[in-house]
Short mmCIF file of C-alpha atoms in Angstrom, two decimals:
data_model
loop_
_atom_site.label_atom_id
_atom_site.label_comp_id
_atom_site.label_asym_id
_atom_site.label_seq_id
_atom_site.Cartn_x
_atom_site.Cartn_y
_atom_site.Cartn_z
CA UNK O 1 45.95 -11.92 -6.60
CA UNK O 2 43.75 -9.31 -8.14
CA UNK O 3 40.12 -10.16 -7.79
CA UNK O 4 38.38 -9.01 -11.16
CA UNK O 5 34.88 -8.25 -11.53
CA UNK O 6 33.03 -11.34 -13.24
CA UNK O 7 31.96 -9.10 -16.10
CA UNK O 8 35.39 -8.26 -16.86
CA UNK O 9 37.12 -11.95 -17.00
CA UNK O 10 35.80 -13.30 -20.37
CA UNK O 11 37.40 -10.16 -22.02
CA UNK O 12 40.94 -10.58 -20.72
CA UNK O 13 42.33 -12.63 -23.64
CA UNK O 14 40.66 -10.33 -26.16
CA UNK O 15 42.04 -7.15 -24.53
CA UNK O 16 45.42 -8.89 -24.55
CA UNK O 17 45.31 -9.37 -28.29
CA UNK O 18 44.05 -5.79 -28.66
CA UNK O 19 47.12 -4.33 -26.75
CA UNK O 20 49.20 -6.62 -29.04
CA UNK O 21 47.71 -5.03 -32.09
CA UNK O 22 48.34 -1.68 -30.68
CA UNK O 23 51.85 -2.05 -30.19
CA UNK O 24 52.44 -2.78 -33.60
CA UNK O 25 52.42 0.82 -34.37
CA UNK O 26 54.70 2.09 -31.49
CA UNK O 27 56.45 5.02 -32.37
CA UNK O 28 54.31 6.07 -35.45
CA UNK O 29 50.93 7.39 -34.04
CA UNK O 30 51.98 10.67 -32.41
CA UNK O 31 50.38 12.99 -31.41
CA UNK O 32 47.80 10.21 -31.04
CA UNK O 33 47.76 7.31 -28.78
CA UNK O 34 48.30 3.58 -29.57
CA UNK O 35 44.95 1.96 -30.01
CA UNK O 36 43.99 -1.81 -30.81
CA UNK O 37 40.58 -3.15 -31.31
CA UNK O 38 38.91 -6.56 -31.63
CA UNK O 39 35.17 -7.25 -32.76
CA UNK O 40 33.27 -10.43 -31.72
CA UNK O 41 30.15 -11.44 -33.71
CA UNK O 42 26.97 -12.11 -31.50
CA UNK O 43 28.31 -15.67 -30.90
CA UNK O 44 31.62 -14.32 -29.59
CA UNK O 45 33.75 -15.30 -32.52
CA UNK O 46 36.48 -13.11 -33.89
CA UNK O 47 35.26 -11.18 -36.96
CA UNK O 48 37.42 -8.18 -37.01
CA UNK O 49 40.37 -6.42 -35.66
CA UNK O 50 42.69 -3.62 -36.40
CA UNK O 51 44.88 -0.81 -34.81
CA UNK O 52 45.66 2.86 -35.47
CA UNK O 53 48.60 2.81 -37.83
CA UNK O 54 49.27 6.63 -38.13
CA UNK O 55 47.82 10.05 -37.29
CA UNK O 56 45.25 10.93 -39.69
CA UNK O 57 44.77 7.53 -40.83
CA UNK O 58 41.56 5.52 -39.53
CA UNK O 59 41.48 4.74 -35.92
CA UNK O 60 41.52 1.09 -34.62
CA UNK O 61 37.72 0.72 -34.32
CA UNK O 62 37.31 1.92 -37.73
CA UNK O 63 39.80 -0.62 -39.08
CA UNK O 64 38.20 -3.33 -37.12
CA UNK O 65 34.67 -2.34 -38.11
CA UNK O 66 35.73 -2.60 -41.98
CA UNK O 67 37.04 -5.92 -41.53
CA UNK O 68 33.85 -7.22 -39.49
CA UNK O 69 31.15 -5.72 -41.89
CA UNK O 70 27.68 -6.75 -40.96
CA UNK O 71 28.83 -9.35 -38.56
CA UNK O 72 29.47 -6.76 -35.98
CA UNK O 73 25.72 -6.45 -35.44
CA UNK O 74 24.94 -7.32 -32.05
CA UNK O 75 28.30 -7.94 -31.40
CA UNK O 76 31.10 -6.74 -28.97
CA UNK O 77 34.17 -4.44 -29.71
CA UNK O 78 37.12 -4.68 -27.25
CA UNK O 79 39.35 -1.71 -27.53
CA UNK O 80 42.09 -0.54 -25.46
CA UNK O 81 41.19 3.24 -25.05
CA UNK O 82 37.94 4.84 -24.71
CA UNK O 83 36.46 5.60 -28.30
CA UNK O 84 36.67 9.33 -29.40
CA UNK O 85 33.55 11.56 -29.58
CA UNK O 86 34.92 14.39 -31.26
CA UNK O 87 35.75 15.61 -34.94
CA UNK O 88 39.53 15.64 -35.40
CA UNK O 89 41.47 14.55 -38.48
CA UNK O 90 38.85 11.56 -38.61
CA UNK O 91 35.41 11.46 -37.63
CA UNK O 92 34.04 10.44 -34.03
CA UNK O 93 34.39 6.70 -33.52
CA UNK O 94 31.33 6.52 -31.15
CA UNK O 95 29.01 7.30 -33.95
CA UNK O 96 30.61 4.71 -35.95
CA UNK O 97 30.08 2.04 -33.29
CA UNK O 98 26.60 3.12 -32.71
CA UNK O 99 25.76 3.05 -36.47
CA UNK O 100 27.31 -0.49 -36.71
CA UNK O 101 24.70 -1.90 -34.49
CA UNK O 102 27.14 -3.20 -31.71
CA UNK O 103 25.69 -4.28 -28.45
CA UNK O 104 28.69 -4.00 -26.26
CA UNK O 105 31.88 -2.13 -25.92
CA UNK O 106 34.65 -3.22 -23.77
CA UNK O 107 36.97 -0.62 -22.77
CA UNK O 108 40.67 -0.76 -21.19
CA UNK O 109 41.35 2.85 -20.16
CA UNK O 110 39.74 6.22 -20.18
CA UNK O 111 41.06 8.69 -22.61
CA UNK O 112 42.89 11.43 -20.72
CA UNK O 113 42.44 14.08 -23.53
CA UNK O 114 39.78 16.47 -22.10
CA UNK O 115 38.08 16.47 -25.48
CA UNK O 116 36.88 12.73 -24.91
CA UNK O 117 37.65 12.00 -21.27
CA UNK O 118 34.38 9.98 -20.22
CA UNK O 119 32.32 11.69 -22.69
CA UNK O 120 32.89 8.75 -25.24
CA UNK O 121 31.77 6.21 -22.81
CA UNK O 122 28.80 8.42 -21.70
CA UNK O 123 27.72 8.92 -25.49
CA UNK O 124 27.84 5.15 -26.03
CA UNK O 125 25.66 4.34 -22.93
CA UNK O 126 23.10 7.19 -23.75
CA UNK O 127 22.65 5.37 -26.97
CA UNK O 128 21.98 2.08 -25.34
CA UNK O 129 25.24 0.27 -25.71
CA UNK O 130 26.50 -1.89 -22.58
CA UNK O 131 29.88 -0.57 -21.58
CA UNK O 132 32.36 -2.36 -19.47
CA UNK O 133 35.18 -0.42 -18.19
CA UNK O 134 38.72 -0.85 -16.84
CA UNK O 135 39.68 -4.41 -18.47
CA UNK O 136 43.45 -4.69 -17.94
CA UNK O 137 43.28 -0.86 -17.33
CA UNK O 138 46.99 -0.77 -15.87
CA UNK O 139 48.38 -2.53 -18.90
CA UNK O 140 46.32 -0.20 -21.50
CA UNK O 141 47.55 2.70 -19.37
CA UNK O 142 51.15 1.58 -19.57
CA UNK O 143 51.43 1.37 -23.43
CA UNK O 144 50.05 4.94 -23.56
CA UNK O 145 52.08 6.46 -20.68
CA UNK O 146 53.94 9.02 -23.08
CA UNK O 147 50.71 10.14 -24.90
CA UNK O 148 48.90 10.54 -21.41
CA UNK O 149 52.01 12.33 -19.98
CA UNK O 150 52.17 14.96 -22.92
CA UNK O 151 48.09 15.41 -22.66
CA UNK O 152 48.53 16.07 -18.89
CA UNK O 153 51.89 18.03 -18.95
CA UNK O 154 52.11 19.59 -22.21
CA UNK O 155 55.48 18.31 -23.04
CA UNK O 156 56.61 14.68 -24.26
CA UNK O 157 57.98 11.87 -22.18
CA UNK O 158 61.73 11.89 -21.64
CA UNK O 159 63.99 8.99 -22.04
CA UNK O 160 67.73 9.51 -21.25
CA UNK O 161 70.15 7.08 -22.47
CA UNK O 162 73.70 6.59 -21.95
CA UNK O 163 76.25 3.79 -22.29
CA UNK O 164 79.08 3.20 -19.65
CA UNK O 165 81.61 1.04 -18.26
CA UNK O 166 81.17 -0.95 -15.02
CA UNK O 167 83.00 1.84 -12.86
CA UNK O 168 80.61 4.27 -14.39
CA UNK O 169 82.46 6.08 -17.11
CA UNK O 170 81.39 7.12 -20.55
CA UNK O 171 84.62 7.99 -22.07
CA UNK O 172 88.47 8.43 -21.32
CA UNK O 173 89.71 11.67 -20.24
CA UNK O 174 90.93 12.16 -23.67
CA UNK O 175 87.18 12.09 -24.99
CA UNK O 176 87.52 8.57 -26.54
CA UNK O 177 84.21 6.64 -26.17
CA UNK O 178 83.83 4.39 -28.99
CA UNK O 179 82.81 1.75 -28.36
CA UNK O 180 82.10 1.02 -24.80
CA UNK O 181 79.15 -1.27 -25.49
CA UNK O 182 78.88 -4.14 -28.02
CA UNK O 183 77.01 -4.16 -31.24
CA UNK O 184 73.87 -5.72 -29.82
CA UNK O 185 73.63 -2.75 -27.49
CA UNK O 186 74.13 -0.23 -30.13
CA UNK O 187 71.38 -2.00 -32.13
CA UNK O 188 68.97 -1.62 -29.16
CA UNK O 189 69.66 2.13 -29.37
CA UNK O 190 68.60 2.24 -32.82
CA UNK O 191 65.34 0.28 -31.99
CA UNK O 192 64.68 2.84 -29.21
CA UNK O 193 65.16 5.81 -31.59
CA UNK O 194 62.80 4.15 -34.03
CA UNK O 195 60.14 4.26 -31.37
CA UNK O 196 60.83 7.77 -30.40
CA UNK O 197 59.38 11.08 -31.93
CA UNK O 198 62.60 13.02 -31.57
CA UNK O 199 66.38 12.65 -30.48
CA UNK O 200 68.12 15.51 -28.70
CA UNK O 201 71.84 16.20 -28.41
CA UNK O 202 73.62 19.14 -27.17
CA UNK O 203 76.45 21.09 -29.22
CA UNK O 204 79.11 19.24 -27.33
CA UNK O 205 77.82 15.84 -28.73
CA UNK O 206 77.76 17.29 -32.54
CA UNK O 207 81.09 18.66 -32.13
CA UNK O 208 82.72 15.46 -30.59
CA UNK O 209 80.89 12.70 -32.38
CA UNK O 210 79.28 14.00 -35.55
CA UNK O 211 76.16 11.79 -35.09
CA UNK O 212 73.50 10.82 -37.58
CA UNK O 213 70.81 10.05 -35.03
CA UNK O 214 68.72 7.77 -37.17
CA UNK O 215 67.33 4.53 -36.58
CA UNK O 216 69.48 2.80 -39.23
CA UNK O 217 66.76 1.39 -41.24
CA UNK O 218 64.70 0.12 -37.84
CA UNK O 219 61.54 2.30 -39.01
CA UNK O 220 60.26 4.31 -41.94
CA UNK O 221 59.45 6.93 -39.49
CA UNK O 222 62.87 8.33 -38.68
CA UNK O 223 62.94 10.53 -35.41
CA UNK O 224 63.03 14.21 -35.63
CA UNK O 225 66.81 15.10 -34.87
CA UNK O 226 67.15 18.13 -32.46
CA UNK O 227 70.24 20.06 -31.71
CA UNK O 228 70.06 22.06 -28.39
CA UNK O 229 72.92 24.68 -28.58
CA UNK O 230 73.36 27.64 -26.13
CA UNK O 231 75.87 29.43 -28.25
CA UNK O 232 75.55 27.99 -31.75
CA UNK O 233 79.30 27.09 -31.68
CA UNK O 234 78.44 24.29 -34.01
CA UNK O 235 80.51 22.59 -37.01
CA UNK O 236 79.25 23.56 -40.45
CA UNK O 237 79.88 20.25 -41.97
CA UNK O 238 77.84 18.19 -39.50
CA UNK O 239 75.76 15.23 -40.87
CA UNK O 240 72.80 16.50 -39.08
CA UNK O 241 72.47 19.54 -41.52
CA UNK O 242 71.61 17.13 -44.35
CA UNK O 243 67.81 16.58 -43.85
CA UNK O 244 67.38 14.24 -46.66
CA UNK O 245 67.28 11.53 -44.68
CA UNK O 246 65.64 12.91 -41.60
CA UNK O 247 64.39 16.37 -40.46
CA UNK O 248 66.56 18.49 -38.20
CA UNK O 249 65.71 21.39 -35.62
CA UNK O 250 68.45 23.79 -34.42
CA UNK O 251 67.19 25.11 -31.03
CA UNK O 252 69.19 27.73 -29.41
CA UNK O 253 68.70 30.43 -26.59
CA UNK O 254 69.26 34.09 -26.51
CA UNK O 255 73.08 33.76 -26.42
CA UNK O 256 73.15 32.08 -29.73
CA UNK O 257 75.34 33.62 -32.44
CA UNK O 258 72.80 33.55 -35.46
CA UNK O 259 75.85 34.37 -37.75
CA UNK O 260 76.28 30.56 -37.83
CA UNK O 261 73.18 30.20 -39.90
CA UNK O 262 74.67 32.75 -42.68
CA UNK O 263 76.09 29.83 -45.12
CA UNK O 264 74.23 26.75 -43.78
CA UNK O 265 71.88 24.88 -45.84
CA UNK O 266 68.32 25.40 -45.79
CA UNK O 267 67.28 22.02 -44.56
CA UNK O 268 67.43 22.41 -40.62
CA UNK O 269 64.49 24.28 -39.02
CA UNK O 270 65.56 27.19 -36.65
CA UNK O 271 64.05 27.39 -33.28
CA UNK O 272 64.86 30.51 -31.12
CA UNK O 273 64.24 29.80 -27.28
CA UNK O 274 63.66 32.51 -24.60
CA UNK O 275 66.04 30.63 -22.28
CA UNK O 276 68.33 27.60 -22.05
CA UNK O 277 65.64 25.86 -20.00
CA UNK O 278 65.05 22.26 -21.56
CA UNK O 279 61.47 22.37 -20.38
CA UNK O 280 60.87 25.18 -22.79
CA UNK O 281 62.22 23.20 -25.64
CA UNK O 282 60.17 20.10 -24.57
CA UNK O 283 57.01 22.18 -24.46
CA UNK O 284 57.54 23.40 -28.00
CA UNK O 285 58.20 19.73 -29.24
CA UNK O 286 54.93 18.77 -27.33
CA UNK O 287 53.12 21.39 -29.50
CA UNK O 288 54.66 19.68 -32.67
CA UNK O 289 53.04 16.39 -31.35
CA UNK O 290 55.99 14.76 -29.88
CA UNK O 291 54.60 12.10 -27.36
CA UNK O 292 58.16 10.64 -26.52
CA UNK O 293 61.82 12.08 -27.00
CA UNK O 294 65.05 10.57 -26.32
CA UNK O 295 67.92 12.25 -24.90
CA UNK O 296 71.45 11.42 -26.20
CA UNK O 297 73.27 14.16 -24.86
CA UNK O 298 76.44 14.73 -22.63
CA UNK O 299 76.86 15.23 -18.81
CA UNK O 300 75.86 19.00 -18.71
CA UNK O 301 72.60 18.75 -20.62
CA UNK O 302 71.59 15.43 -19.17
CA UNK O 303 71.92 16.88 -15.67
CA UNK O 304 69.98 20.01 -16.67
CA UNK O 305 67.23 17.94 -18.18
CA UNK O 306 66.81 15.92 -15.07
CA UNK O 307 66.96 18.87 -12.94
CA UNK O 308 64.08 20.30 -15.02
CA UNK O 309 61.95 17.28 -14.80
CA UNK O 310 62.34 16.53 -18.51
CA UNK O 311 63.41 13.01 -17.83
CA UNK O 312 61.04 10.36 -16.87
CA UNK O 313 63.03 7.23 -18.00
CA UNK O 314 66.39 6.10 -18.03
CA UNK O 315 68.04 3.47 -20.40
CA UNK O 316 71.60 2.71 -19.27
CA UNK O 317 73.81 0.23 -20.98
CA UNK O 318 76.61 -1.05 -18.84
CA UNK O 319 79.61 -2.97 -20.26
CA UNK O 320 81.94 -5.20 -18.30
CA UNK O 321 85.03 -2.86 -18.80
CA UNK O 322 86.89 -0.68 -16.33
CA UNK O 323 88.08 2.73 -17.66
CA UNK O 324 89.20 4.02 -14.31
CA UNK O 325 90.38 7.49 -13.29
CA UNK O 326 88.78 10.39 -11.72
CA UNK O 327 89.44 12.44 -15.09
CA UNK O 328 87.41 10.05 -17.11
CA UNK O 329 83.94 11.16 -18.21
CA UNK O 330 81.03 10.69 -16.21
CA UNK O 331 77.33 10.44 -17.44
CA UNK O 332 76.10 13.31 -15.17
CA UNK O 333 77.36 16.41 -13.69
CA UNK O 334 77.04 17.31 -9.89
CA UNK O 335 73.28 17.97 -8.77
CA UNK O 336 74.69 19.59 -5.55
CA UNK O 337 73.26 17.11 -3.09
CA UNK O 338 74.67 17.31 0.31
CA UNK O 339 73.01 14.07 1.84
CA UNK O 340 71.91 10.75 0.39
CA UNK O 341 68.30 11.34 1.59
CA UNK O 342 68.18 14.31 -0.93
CA UNK O 343 69.23 12.19 -4.00
CA UNK O 344 66.89 11.14 -6.85
CA UNK O 345 65.26 7.64 -5.90
CA UNK O 346 64.22 5.77 -8.87
CA UNK O 347 61.41 3.32 -8.93
CA UNK O 348 60.69 -0.07 -10.60
CA UNK O 349 63.06 -1.36 -13.35
CA UNK O 350 63.70 -3.75 -15.85
CA UNK O 351 67.10 -5.63 -16.47
CA UNK O 352 67.94 -7.12 -19.94
CA UNK O 353 71.18 -8.69 -21.32
CA UNK O 354 72.74 -7.45 -24.59
CA UNK O 355 75.38 -9.93 -25.10
CA UNK O 356 78.00 -9.40 -22.56
CA UNK O 357 76.35 -5.94 -21.96
CA UNK O 358 73.45 -5.09 -19.59
CA UNK O 359 70.58 -2.73 -20.33
CA UNK O 360 69.03 -1.04 -17.31
CA UNK O 361 65.55 0.67 -17.56
CA UNK O 362 64.60 2.61 -14.59
CA UNK O 363 62.00 5.31 -13.93
CA UNK O 364 61.63 8.58 -12.16
#
């Protein structure tokens, strides 16, 4: 049992509510974090709440203040993330909280952004407000793990997804792979896409599957579709070149044959890389504001992404089917390990049932 400081205990239910609010915008706030806020009046009654809905729009604190109005005077705001103290696309929230006449600010986690990181809390304290820190800190940090990862490492959090049979195969030796998993599992993939900023596939996936890579209506914010090709040996008629549904980037290395673009529609964005290193691609996507990306690629690119530390999370769907055969397709290529002790060891995981299939989430 965790022994919480006495000053934190009264705020736990309200912080849980603020976390619920923050998650309502999952997949829509990048490059910003997920933030929820609750305002209580001087008697402890709920008078306002809000969450950050989209980058460029009002922050959670401002939404909650607008709802509370004058009832926020001498009240308390409970917010999942340290209020910002810098001018970005919107004014600093610290100044709005001070102006509103609040008495107390309850914070879940410190903002890892160096433009804020502790300075927002200091600004509030210097202005005479009581600040209680670290309420449900781990939970608040968990919902913003992708944002924090990008801020600290300069590239988005990577999720690698694959669907396989019970014997670890993603397709038959003739390339046939539809459908190993059931409709419920495929629907879950669309939900995952709806909460990611970009989906990345390799040229082989485009050639064999001609994917659409959308959320199938799960979100109005379709992820950026990225084709990562070494040679630009790609079909001219792929669905991904139609950018009326979602944007597409064609990323390619120095070996790419740029003649491919000669009669391609103008929709897709071209991204020339200095190498075929997945980390270079992710660094550029991080600069575009991506917090979280999904790898939906074949074995070669998946293995390369793991080796380059571009995968932090695995989502593996397992169907109760046996494909058999050493020539059947595996989700990964060889890592070159020579002993079990040198293999990748995954951390805590979650297991969920999708009809007859299982969904296993694991973390590096």
